[in-house]
Amino acid sequence: MRAQGVVLVTIALFVGIAGLVLHLLALCSPHWRITKRDLEPIMEPVSYGLWERCEYVNMTIIKQGVALGIRPHVQTCRPNLYMRYTPETFLTCYNIRRNCPVIQKNQIPSGCVCRYLSSDRALQWLTVIAAIFLILGLLLLYLKTIAQPLNESAVLLLSYAPFVCFLLALVSMATSLILIGAFLRRDSYEDYSFPLKSVSNNSIAPLNFDLHSLRNYAKFYEKSFTRDQHIAAEKELRDDAHTHYHTVIGRATIFEIIATALIALLPSLHSYLVQHHDRICNF
């Protein structure tokens, strides 16, 4: 029985460590979502992560002011930031809305701010929290195998704290995957602009819109741009985005799915070990 307990704890530790490694790989990867253009001109795919977005470009190599040649298909990554502003600062911020990945903070006009999308911020928090609970749970599980608790409180803590940590990590990871599915196309609405027929007859309309600029345009010109026009324009923007681009999950999301499946085994395994405390290795 003691050998069986040691084997089960070892399996739990290996499963947990494998899930943690995959989760950390996903956390640091910029390949959670991949957006590809379906219409001409065909463009290189753009990958979006929790912190960065990456694309492939042809880079000109320059030395001492002299162009030496072009290196094709070079991956460049930038912070996955978007310009956020209010209707009152629409005219100021609209023309520089695409500059967030490269603009310096001291160059951003008052009223404009570069930040991550709310869905990305939620994903950042959830994945970091999941990593913390995973590490804590694995440490407590390992500590339980080598420590001899001296009082009932310590026994209770080491018996149930790993289960709670694994369960909270699992909930965080599962919620992250739900958010990925719910906001899979969100970057294509924000990162690309589309000319909209719904507002093209308005002489004061800008040429192109992304989702955030369209919503602020509608509020800024609410007297001349009706709610029905706004709804029609937003539908047209989403339809254009779906026609021009499609988004699929990247390898980081696949890592996270596998990690979640592995971590889902740990609460059940730990419960089994606790329930058989007297029969398996005094666990």
PDB file of C-alpha atoms in Angstrom:
ATOM      1  CA  MET A   1       0.000   0.000   0.000  1.00  0.00           C
ATOM      2  CA  ARG A   2       2.830   2.379   0.822  1.00  0.00           C
ATOM      3  CA  ALA A   3       4.386   1.766  -2.607  1.00  0.00           C
ATOM      4  CA  GLN A   4       1.019   2.434  -4.233  1.00  0.00           C
ATOM      5  CA  GLY A   5       0.767   5.736  -2.420  1.00  0.00           C
ATOM      6  CA  VAL A   6       4.251   6.785  -3.516  1.00  0.00           C
ATOM      7  CA  VAL A   7       3.432   5.877  -7.129  1.00  0.00           C
ATOM      8  CA  LEU A   8       0.199   7.893  -7.075  1.00  0.00           C
ATOM      9  CA  VAL A   9       1.887  10.946  -5.571  1.00  0.00           C
ATOM     10  CA  THR A  10       4.694  10.681  -8.134  1.00  0.00           C
ATOM     11  CA  ILE A  11       2.171  10.475 -10.962  1.00  0.00           C
ATOM     12  CA  ALA A  12       0.340  13.502  -9.571  1.00  0.00           C
ATOM     13  CA  LEU A  13       3.573  15.493  -9.389  1.00  0.00           C
ATOM     14  CA  PHE A  14       4.594  14.570 -12.934  1.00  0.00           C
ATOM     15  CA  VAL A  15       1.135  15.387 -14.299  1.00  0.00           C
ATOM     16  CA  GLY A  16       1.109  18.697 -12.423  1.00  0.00           C
ATOM     17  CA  ILE A  17       4.614  19.664 -13.553  1.00  0.00           C
ATOM     18  CA  ALA A  18       3.765  18.790 -17.183  1.00  0.00           C
ATOM     19  CA  GLY A  19       0.617  20.932 -16.972  1.00  0.00           C
ATOM     20  CA  LEU A  20       2.576  23.783 -15.372  1.00  0.00           C
ATOM     21  CA  VAL A  21       5.269  23.707 -18.063  1.00  0.00           C
ATOM     22  CA  LEU A  22       2.674  23.787 -20.853  1.00  0.00           C
ATOM     23  CA  HIS A  23       0.812  26.580 -19.082  1.00  0.00           C
ATOM     24  CA  LEU A  24       3.976  28.675 -18.725  1.00  0.00           C
ATOM     25  CA  LEU A  25       4.840  28.087 -22.401  1.00  0.00           C
ATOM     26  CA  ALA A  26       1.371  29.330 -23.337  1.00  0.00           C
ATOM     27  CA  LEU A  27       1.635  32.271 -20.950  1.00  0.00           C
ATOM     28  CA  CYS A  28       4.812  33.541 -22.616  1.00  0.00           C
ATOM     29  CA  SER A  29       3.838  32.745 -26.198  1.00  0.00           C
ATOM     30  CA  PRO A  30       2.439  35.336 -28.671  1.00  0.00           C
ATOM     31  CA  HIS A  31       0.586  32.602 -30.582  1.00  0.00           C
ATOM     32  CA  TRP A  32      -2.787  32.319 -28.855  1.00  0.00           C
ATOM     33  CA  ARG A  33      -4.789  33.505 -31.880  1.00  0.00           C
ATOM     34  CA  ILE A  34      -3.754  33.577 -35.542  1.00  0.00           C
ATOM     35  CA  THR A  35      -5.517  35.939 -37.976  1.00  0.00           C
ATOM     36  CA  LYS A  36      -5.186  35.307 -41.701  1.00  0.00           C
ATOM     37  CA  ARG A  37      -6.417  37.393 -44.614  1.00  0.00           C
ATOM     38  CA  ASP A  38      -8.711  35.564 -47.041  1.00  0.00           C
ATOM     39  CA  LEU A  39      -8.973  38.134 -49.853  1.00  0.00           C
ATOM     40  CA  GLU A  40      -6.401  39.738 -52.132  1.00  0.00           C
ATOM     41  CA  PRO A  41      -3.872  41.037 -51.431  1.00  0.00           C
ATOM     42  CA  ILE A  42      -2.941  38.017 -49.320  1.00  0.00           C
ATOM     43  CA  MET A  43      -0.949  39.027 -46.235  1.00  0.00           C
ATOM     44  CA  GLU A  44       1.223  37.142 -43.794  1.00  0.00           C
ATOM     45  CA  PRO A  45      -0.696  35.840 -40.746  1.00  0.00           C
ATOM     46  CA  VAL A  46      -0.643  37.941 -37.586  1.00  0.00           C
ATOM     47  CA  SER A  47      -0.444  36.162 -34.244  1.00  0.00           C
ATOM     48  CA  TYR A  48      -1.831  37.611 -31.029  1.00  0.00           C
ATOM     49  CA  GLY A  49      -0.759  36.685 -27.522  1.00  0.00           C
ATOM     50  CA  LEU A  50      -1.535  37.966 -24.060  1.00  0.00           C
ATOM     51  CA  TRP A  51       1.218  40.591 -24.223  1.00  0.00           C
ATOM     52  CA  GLU A  52       2.380  40.891 -27.842  1.00  0.00           C
ATOM     53  CA  ARG A  53       1.285  40.557 -31.434  1.00  0.00           C
ATOM     54  CA  CYS A  54       3.701  39.268 -34.044  1.00  0.00           C
ATOM     55  CA  GLU A  55       3.827  39.392 -37.833  1.00  0.00           C
ATOM     56  CA  TYR A  56       6.321  38.601 -40.573  1.00  0.00           C
ATOM     57  CA  VAL A  57       7.890  41.411 -42.612  1.00  0.00           C
ATOM     58  CA  ASN A  58      10.653  41.846 -45.143  1.00  0.00           C
ATOM     59  CA  MET A  59      13.388  43.676 -43.241  1.00  0.00           C
ATOM     60  CA  THR A  60      15.941  45.917 -44.945  1.00  0.00           C
ATOM     61  CA  ILE A  61      19.440  45.435 -43.523  1.00  0.00           C
ATOM     62  CA  ILE A  62      21.269  48.774 -43.215  1.00  0.00           C
ATOM     63  CA  LYS A  63      24.876  49.295 -42.167  1.00  0.00           C
ATOM     64  CA  GLN A  64      26.383  52.773 -41.822  1.00  0.00           C
ATOM     65  CA  GLY A  65      23.495  54.219 -43.791  1.00  0.00           C
ATOM     66  CA  VAL A  66      23.896  51.822 -46.711  1.00  0.00           C
ATOM     67  CA  ALA A  67      21.193  49.266 -47.566  1.00  0.00           C
ATOM     68  CA  LEU A  68      22.867  45.868 -47.819  1.00  0.00           C
ATOM     69  CA  GLY A  69      19.827  43.871 -48.790  1.00  0.00           C
ATOM     70  CA  ILE A  70      16.485  42.542 -47.645  1.00  0.00           C
ATOM     71  CA  ARG A  71      15.981  39.709 -45.229  1.00  0.00           C
ATOM     72  CA  PRO A  72      12.592  38.148 -46.027  1.00  0.00           C
ATOM     73  CA  HIS A  73      10.061  36.725 -43.607  1.00  0.00           C
ATOM     74  CA  VAL A  74      11.417  38.171 -40.352  1.00  0.00           C
ATOM     75  CA  GLN A  75       9.140  37.909 -37.346  1.00  0.00           C
ATOM     76  CA  THR A  76       8.644  41.201 -35.504  1.00  0.00           C
ATOM     77  CA  CYS A  77       6.711  41.454 -32.246  1.00  0.00           C
ATOM     78  CA  ARG A  78       5.225  44.522 -30.596  1.00  0.00           C
ATOM     79  CA  PRO A  79       3.123  45.153 -27.490  1.00  0.00           C
ATOM     80  CA  ASN A  80      -0.496  44.232 -28.163  1.00  0.00           C
ATOM     81  CA  LEU A  81      -1.757  47.710 -27.258  1.00  0.00           C
ATOM     82  CA  TYR A  82      -4.673  49.653 -28.725  1.00  0.00           C
ATOM     83  CA  MET A  83      -5.550  53.333 -28.586  1.00  0.00           C
ATOM     84  CA  ARG A  84      -8.422  54.023 -26.210  1.00  0.00           C
ATOM     85  CA  TYR A  85     -10.142  57.388 -26.018  1.00  0.00           C
ATOM     86  CA  THR A  86     -13.451  59.067 -25.325  1.00  0.00           C
ATOM     87  CA  PRO A  87     -15.835  60.733 -27.791  1.00  0.00           C
ATOM     88  CA  GLU A  88     -14.567  64.137 -26.621  1.00  0.00           C
ATOM     89  CA  THR A  89     -11.026  63.328 -27.812  1.00  0.00           C
ATOM     90  CA  PHE A  90     -12.109  61.521 -30.991  1.00  0.00           C
ATOM     91  CA  LEU A  91     -10.666  64.082 -33.394  1.00  0.00           C
ATOM     92  CA  THR A  92      -7.344  64.168 -31.528  1.00  0.00           C
ATOM     93  CA  CYS A  93      -6.820  60.436 -31.149  1.00  0.00           C
ATOM     94  CA  TYR A  94      -8.373  58.999 -34.311  1.00  0.00           C
ATOM     95  CA  ASN A  95      -5.474  59.761 -36.662  1.00  0.00           C
ATOM     96  CA  ILE A  96      -2.842  58.223 -34.369  1.00  0.00           C
ATOM     97  CA  ARG A  97      -4.887  55.203 -33.245  1.00  0.00           C
ATOM     98  CA  ARG A  98      -2.582  52.767 -35.072  1.00  0.00           C
ATOM     99  CA  ASN A  99       0.617  54.108 -33.453  1.00  0.00           C
ATOM    100  CA  CYS A 100       0.320  52.500 -30.012  1.00  0.00           C
ATOM    101  CA  PRO A 101       2.875  49.719 -30.579  1.00  0.00           C
ATOM    102  CA  VAL A 102       5.610  52.202 -31.547  1.00  0.00           C
ATOM    103  CA  ILE A 103       4.729  55.554 -30.000  1.00  0.00           C
ATOM    104  CA  GLN A 104       6.466  56.777 -26.840  1.00  0.00           C
ATOM    105  CA  LYS A 105       4.348  57.523 -23.784  1.00  0.00           C
ATOM    106  CA  ASN A 106       5.425  61.167 -23.719  1.00  0.00           C
ATOM    107  CA  GLN A 107       4.259  61.548 -27.331  1.00  0.00           C
ATOM    108  CA  ILE A 108       0.684  60.458 -26.646  1.00  0.00           C
ATOM    109  CA  PRO A 109      -1.706  63.435 -26.592  1.00  0.00           C
ATOM    110  CA  SER A 110      -3.763  64.129 -23.503  1.00  0.00           C
ATOM    111  CA  GLY A 111      -6.991  62.150 -23.553  1.00  0.00           C
ATOM    112  CA  CYS A 112      -5.488  59.269 -25.536  1.00  0.00           C
ATOM    113  CA  VAL A 113      -4.120  56.164 -23.857  1.00  0.00           C
ATOM    114  CA  CYS A 114      -2.576  52.944 -25.106  1.00  0.00           C
ATOM    115  CA  ARG A 115      -3.723  49.855 -23.258  1.00  0.00           C
ATOM    116  CA  TYR A 116      -4.517  46.178 -23.643  1.00  0.00           C
ATOM    117  CA  LEU A 117      -8.041  45.138 -24.521  1.00  0.00           C
ATOM    118  CA  SER A 118     -10.186  44.355 -21.489  1.00  0.00           C
ATOM    119  CA  SER A 119     -10.443  40.728 -22.613  1.00  0.00           C
ATOM    120  CA  ASP A 120      -6.639  40.489 -22.808  1.00  0.00           C
ATOM    121  CA  ARG A 121      -6.232  42.036 -19.358  1.00  0.00           C
ATOM    122  CA  ALA A 122      -8.650  39.451 -17.966  1.00  0.00           C
ATOM    123  CA  LEU A 123      -6.674  36.680 -19.665  1.00  0.00           C
ATOM    124  CA  GLN A 124      -3.412  38.033 -18.268  1.00  0.00           C
ATOM    125  CA  TRP A 125      -4.769  37.997 -14.721  1.00  0.00           C
ATOM    126  CA  LEU A 126      -6.373  34.562 -15.048  1.00  0.00           C
ATOM    127  CA  THR A 127      -3.297  32.870 -16.495  1.00  0.00           C
ATOM    128  CA  VAL A 128      -0.937  34.431 -13.940  1.00  0.00           C
ATOM    129  CA  ILE A 129      -3.270  33.480 -11.072  1.00  0.00           C
ATOM    130  CA  ALA A 130      -3.507  29.935 -12.449  1.00  0.00           C
ATOM    131  CA  ALA A 131       0.299  29.677 -12.582  1.00  0.00           C
ATOM    132  CA  ILE A 132       0.597  30.867  -8.971  1.00  0.00           C
ATOM    133  CA  PHE A 133      -1.973  28.341  -7.697  1.00  0.00           C
ATOM    134  CA  LEU A 134      -0.359  25.544  -9.714  1.00  0.00           C
ATOM    135  CA  ILE A 135       3.078  26.231  -8.269  1.00  0.00           C
ATOM    136  CA  LEU A 136       1.677  26.557  -4.745  1.00  0.00           C
ATOM    137  CA  GLY A 137      -0.354  23.356  -5.088  1.00  0.00           C
ATOM    138  CA  LEU A 138       2.611  21.353  -6.354  1.00  0.00           C
ATOM    139  CA  LEU A 139       4.843  22.658  -3.551  1.00  0.00           C
ATOM    140  CA  LEU A 140       2.237  21.718  -0.940  1.00  0.00           C
ATOM    141  CA  LEU A 141       1.761  18.291  -2.486  1.00  0.00           C
ATOM    142  CA  TYR A 142       5.501  17.665  -2.453  1.00  0.00           C
ATOM    143  CA  LEU A 143       5.748  19.011   1.097  1.00  0.00           C
ATOM    144  CA  LYS A 144       3.070  16.549   2.182  1.00  0.00           C
ATOM    145  CA  THR A 145       5.195  13.642   0.969  1.00  0.00           C
ATOM    146  CA  ILE A 146       8.270  14.650   2.956  1.00  0.00           C
ATOM    147  CA  ALA A 147       6.891  16.470   6.012  1.00  0.00           C
ATOM    148  CA  GLN A 148       5.526  15.057   9.254  1.00  0.00           C
ATOM    149  CA  PRO A 149       2.842  17.490  10.528  1.00  0.00           C
ATOM    150  CA  LEU A 150       2.960  17.991  14.279  1.00  0.00           C
ATOM    151  CA  ASN A 151      -0.614  19.145  14.878  1.00  0.00           C
ATOM    152  CA  GLU A 152      -4.092  18.720  13.443  1.00  0.00           C
ATOM    153  CA  SER A 153      -4.097  22.149  11.798  1.00  0.00           C
ATOM    154  CA  ALA A 154      -0.984  21.300   9.794  1.00  0.00           C
ATOM    155  CA  VAL A 155      -2.455  17.920   8.832  1.00  0.00           C
ATOM    156  CA  LEU A 156      -5.664  19.584   7.690  1.00  0.00           C
ATOM    157  CA  LEU A 157      -3.753  22.229   5.735  1.00  0.00           C
ATOM    158  CA  LEU A 158      -1.541  19.752   3.916  1.00  0.00           C
ATOM    159  CA  SER A 159      -4.490  17.459   3.265  1.00  0.00           C
ATOM    160  CA  TYR A 160      -6.817  19.961   1.595  1.00  0.00           C
ATOM    161  CA  ALA A 161      -4.759  22.997   0.536  1.00  0.00           C
ATOM    162  CA  PRO A 162      -3.322  21.263  -2.589  1.00  0.00           C
ATOM    163  CA  PHE A 163      -6.842  20.283  -3.669  1.00  0.00           C
ATOM    164  CA  VAL A 164      -8.056  23.868  -3.292  1.00  0.00           C
ATOM    165  CA  CYS A 165      -5.054  25.229  -5.210  1.00  0.00           C
ATOM    166  CA  PHE A 166      -5.482  22.763  -8.064  1.00  0.00           C
ATOM    167  CA  LEU A 167      -9.206  23.466  -8.224  1.00  0.00           C
ATOM    168  CA  LEU A 168      -8.705  27.249  -8.350  1.00  0.00           C
ATOM    169  CA  ALA A 169      -6.015  26.842 -11.019  1.00  0.00           C
ATOM    170  CA  LEU A 170      -8.365  24.657 -13.057  1.00  0.00           C
ATOM    171  CA  VAL A 171     -11.193  27.188 -12.796  1.00  0.00           C
ATOM    172  CA  SER A 172      -8.864  30.008 -13.888  1.00  0.00           C
ATOM    173  CA  MET A 173      -7.545  28.027 -16.858  1.00  0.00           C
ATOM    174  CA  ALA A 174     -10.994  26.906 -17.954  1.00  0.00           C
ATOM    175  CA  THR A 175     -12.266  30.485 -17.732  1.00  0.00           C
ATOM    176  CA  SER A 176      -9.305  31.618 -19.860  1.00  0.00           C
ATOM    177  CA  LEU A 177     -10.233  29.133 -22.578  1.00  0.00           C
ATOM    178  CA  ILE A 178     -13.844  30.301 -22.483  1.00  0.00           C
ATOM    179  CA  LEU A 179     -12.680  33.907 -22.937  1.00  0.00           C
ATOM    180  CA  ILE A 180     -10.429  32.884 -25.836  1.00  0.00           C
ATOM    181  CA  GLY A 181     -13.409  31.330 -27.584  1.00  0.00           C
ATOM    182  CA  ALA A 182     -15.731  34.224 -26.798  1.00  0.00           C
ATOM    183  CA  PHE A 183     -13.296  36.917 -28.011  1.00  0.00           C
ATOM    184  CA  LEU A 184     -11.506  34.931 -30.728  1.00  0.00           C
ATOM    185  CA  ARG A 185     -12.140  37.565 -33.427  1.00  0.00           C
ATOM    186  CA  ARG A 186     -11.870  40.670 -31.263  1.00  0.00           C
ATOM    187  CA  ASP A 187      -8.394  41.660 -32.496  1.00  0.00           C
ATOM    188  CA  SER A 188      -9.547  41.648 -36.127  1.00  0.00           C
ATOM    189  CA  TYR A 189     -12.238  44.193 -35.193  1.00  0.00           C
ATOM    190  CA  GLU A 190      -9.694  46.447 -33.479  1.00  0.00           C
ATOM    191  CA  ASP A 191      -6.474  45.946 -35.448  1.00  0.00           C
ATOM    192  CA  TYR A 192      -7.939  46.501 -38.928  1.00  0.00           C
ATOM    193  CA  SER A 193      -9.963  49.386 -40.326  1.00  0.00           C
ATOM    194  CA  PHE A 194     -12.693  49.150 -42.937  1.00  0.00           C
ATOM    195  CA  PRO A 195     -14.427  51.743 -45.160  1.00  0.00           C
ATOM    196  CA  LEU A 196     -18.117  51.544 -44.319  1.00  0.00           C
ATOM    197  CA  LYS A 197     -20.881  52.283 -46.798  1.00  0.00           C
ATOM    198  CA  SER A 198     -23.224  52.889 -43.873  1.00  0.00           C
ATOM    199  CA  VAL A 199     -21.429  56.163 -43.096  1.00  0.00           C
ATOM    200  CA  SER A 200     -19.754  57.009 -46.408  1.00  0.00           C
ATOM    201  CA  ASN A 201     -22.491  59.478 -47.370  1.00  0.00           C
ATOM    202  CA  ASN A 202     -21.714  61.586 -44.330  1.00  0.00           C
ATOM    203  CA  SER A 203     -19.237  64.279 -45.358  1.00  0.00           C
ATOM    204  CA  ILE A 204     -17.618  64.413 -41.941  1.00  0.00           C
ATOM    205  CA  ALA A 205     -17.011  60.662 -41.705  1.00  0.00           C
ATOM    206  CA  PRO A 206     -13.442  59.367 -41.634  1.00  0.00           C
ATOM    207  CA  LEU A 207     -12.480  56.989 -44.405  1.00  0.00           C
ATOM    208  CA  ASN A 208     -11.959  53.886 -42.273  1.00  0.00           C
ATOM    209  CA  PHE A 209     -13.198  52.524 -38.975  1.00  0.00           C
ATOM    210  CA  ASP A 210     -12.219  49.933 -36.444  1.00  0.00           C
ATOM    211  CA  LEU A 211     -14.717  48.933 -33.754  1.00  0.00           C
ATOM    212  CA  HIS A 212     -13.535  51.404 -31.099  1.00  0.00           C
ATOM    213  CA  SER A 213     -13.307  54.380 -33.474  1.00  0.00           C
ATOM    214  CA  LEU A 214     -16.777  53.614 -34.873  1.00  0.00           C
ATOM    215  CA  ARG A 215     -18.339  53.596 -31.420  1.00  0.00           C
ATOM    216  CA  ASN A 216     -16.687  56.871 -30.477  1.00  0.00           C
ATOM    217  CA  TYR A 217     -17.613  58.396 -33.835  1.00  0.00           C
ATOM    218  CA  ALA A 218     -21.254  57.483 -33.202  1.00  0.00           C
ATOM    219  CA  LYS A 219     -21.148  59.171 -29.786  1.00  0.00           C
ATOM    220  CA  PHE A 220     -19.245  62.226 -31.040  1.00  0.00           C
ATOM    221  CA  TYR A 221     -21.710  62.793 -33.886  1.00  0.00           C
ATOM    222  CA  GLU A 222     -24.790  61.479 -32.109  1.00  0.00           C
ATOM    223  CA  LYS A 223     -26.933  64.361 -33.369  1.00  0.00           C
ATOM    224  CA  SER A 224     -26.322  63.520 -37.029  1.00  0.00           C
ATOM    225  CA  PHE A 225     -25.559  59.815 -36.744  1.00  0.00           C
ATOM    226  CA  THR A 226     -28.588  57.912 -35.489  1.00  0.00           C
ATOM    227  CA  ARG A 227     -28.606  54.750 -33.398  1.00  0.00           C
ATOM    228  CA  ASP A 228     -30.012  52.751 -36.312  1.00  0.00           C
ATOM    229  CA  GLN A 229     -27.126  53.947 -38.490  1.00  0.00           C
ATOM    230  CA  HIS A 230     -24.686  52.958 -35.765  1.00  0.00           C
ATOM    231  CA  ILE A 231     -26.154  49.456 -35.495  1.00  0.00           C
ATOM    232  CA  ALA A 232     -26.053  49.034 -39.273  1.00  0.00           C
ATOM    233  CA  ALA A 233     -22.479  50.332 -39.456  1.00  0.00           C
ATOM    234  CA  GLU A 234     -21.269  48.022 -36.688  1.00  0.00           C
ATOM    235  CA  LYS A 235     -22.896  45.044 -38.390  1.00  0.00           C
ATOM    236  CA  GLU A 236     -21.222  46.016 -41.666  1.00  0.00           C
ATOM    237  CA  LEU A 237     -17.845  46.321 -39.930  1.00  0.00           C
ATOM    238  CA  ARG A 238     -18.150  42.858 -38.379  1.00  0.00           C
ATOM    239  CA  ASP A 239     -19.302  41.359 -41.687  1.00  0.00           C
ATOM    240  CA  ASP A 240     -16.347  42.968 -43.485  1.00  0.00           C
ATOM    241  CA  ALA A 241     -13.955  41.618 -40.883  1.00  0.00           C
ATOM    242  CA  HIS A 242     -15.406  38.118 -41.285  1.00  0.00           C
ATOM    243  CA  THR A 243     -15.172  38.378 -45.078  1.00  0.00           C
ATOM    244  CA  HIS A 244     -11.594  39.642 -45.208  1.00  0.00           C
ATOM    245  CA  TYR A 245     -10.077  37.716 -42.278  1.00  0.00           C
ATOM    246  CA  HIS A 246     -10.511  34.542 -40.322  1.00  0.00           C
ATOM    247  CA  THR A 247      -9.013  33.701 -36.945  1.00  0.00           C
ATOM    248  CA  VAL A 248      -7.943  30.314 -35.596  1.00  0.00           C
ATOM    249  CA  ILE A 249      -6.405  29.230 -32.322  1.00  0.00           C
ATOM    250  CA  GLY A 250      -2.606  29.083 -32.202  1.00  0.00           C
ATOM    251  CA  ARG A 251      -0.236  26.642 -30.553  1.00  0.00           C
ATOM    252  CA  ALA A 252      -0.333  28.514 -27.233  1.00  0.00           C
ATOM    253  CA  THR A 253      -4.076  27.866 -26.968  1.00  0.00           C
ATOM    254  CA  ILE A 254      -3.448  24.192 -27.788  1.00  0.00           C
ATOM    255  CA  PHE A 255      -0.819  24.089 -25.020  1.00  0.00           C
ATOM    256  CA  GLU A 256      -3.357  25.620 -22.643  1.00  0.00           C
ATOM    257  CA  ILE A 257      -6.055  23.093 -23.606  1.00  0.00           C
ATOM    258  CA  ILE A 258      -3.681  20.179 -22.944  1.00  0.00           C
ATOM    259  CA  ALA A 259      -2.497  21.786 -19.687  1.00  0.00           C
ATOM    260  CA  THR A 260      -6.100  22.243 -18.543  1.00  0.00           C
ATOM    261  CA  ALA A 261      -6.859  18.594 -19.312  1.00  0.00           C
ATOM    262  CA  LEU A 262      -3.843  17.504 -17.260  1.00  0.00           C
ATOM    263  CA  ILE A 263      -4.647  19.788 -14.332  1.00  0.00           C
ATOM    264  CA  ALA A 264      -8.239  18.514 -14.362  1.00  0.00           C
ATOM    265  CA  LEU A 265      -6.871  15.139 -13.231  1.00  0.00           C
ATOM    266  CA  LEU A 266      -5.201  16.533 -10.122  1.00  0.00           C
ATOM    267  CA  PRO A 267      -8.222  17.386  -7.909  1.00  0.00           C
ATOM    268  CA  SER A 268      -9.685  13.915  -8.456  1.00  0.00           C
ATOM    269  CA  LEU A 269      -6.352  12.217  -7.861  1.00  0.00           C
ATOM    270  CA  HIS A 270      -5.695  14.229  -4.724  1.00  0.00           C
ATOM    271  CA  SER A 271      -9.200  13.509  -3.393  1.00  0.00           C
ATOM    272  CA  TYR A 272      -8.567   9.800  -3.940  1.00  0.00           C
ATOM    273  CA  LEU A 273      -5.337  10.016  -1.980  1.00  0.00           C
ATOM    274  CA  VAL A 274      -6.966  11.900   0.905  1.00  0.00           C
ATOM    275  CA  GLN A 275      -9.924   9.482   1.094  1.00  0.00           C
ATOM    276  CA  HIS A 276      -7.548   6.561   1.342  1.00  0.00           C
ATOM    277  CA  HIS A 277      -5.380   8.275   3.961  1.00  0.00           C
ATOM    278  CA  ASP A 278      -5.272   5.313   6.296  1.00  0.00           C
ATOM    279  CA  ARG A 279      -4.673   2.677   3.654  1.00  0.00           C
ATOM    280  CA  ILE A 280      -2.137   4.328   1.353  1.00  0.00           C
ATOM    281  CA  CYS A 281       1.207   5.291   2.744  1.00  0.00           C
ATOM    282  CA  ASN A 282      -0.372   7.070   5.767  1.00  0.00           C
ATOM    283  CA  PHE A 283      -1.232   9.861   3.270  1.00  0.00           C
TER     284      PHE A 283
END
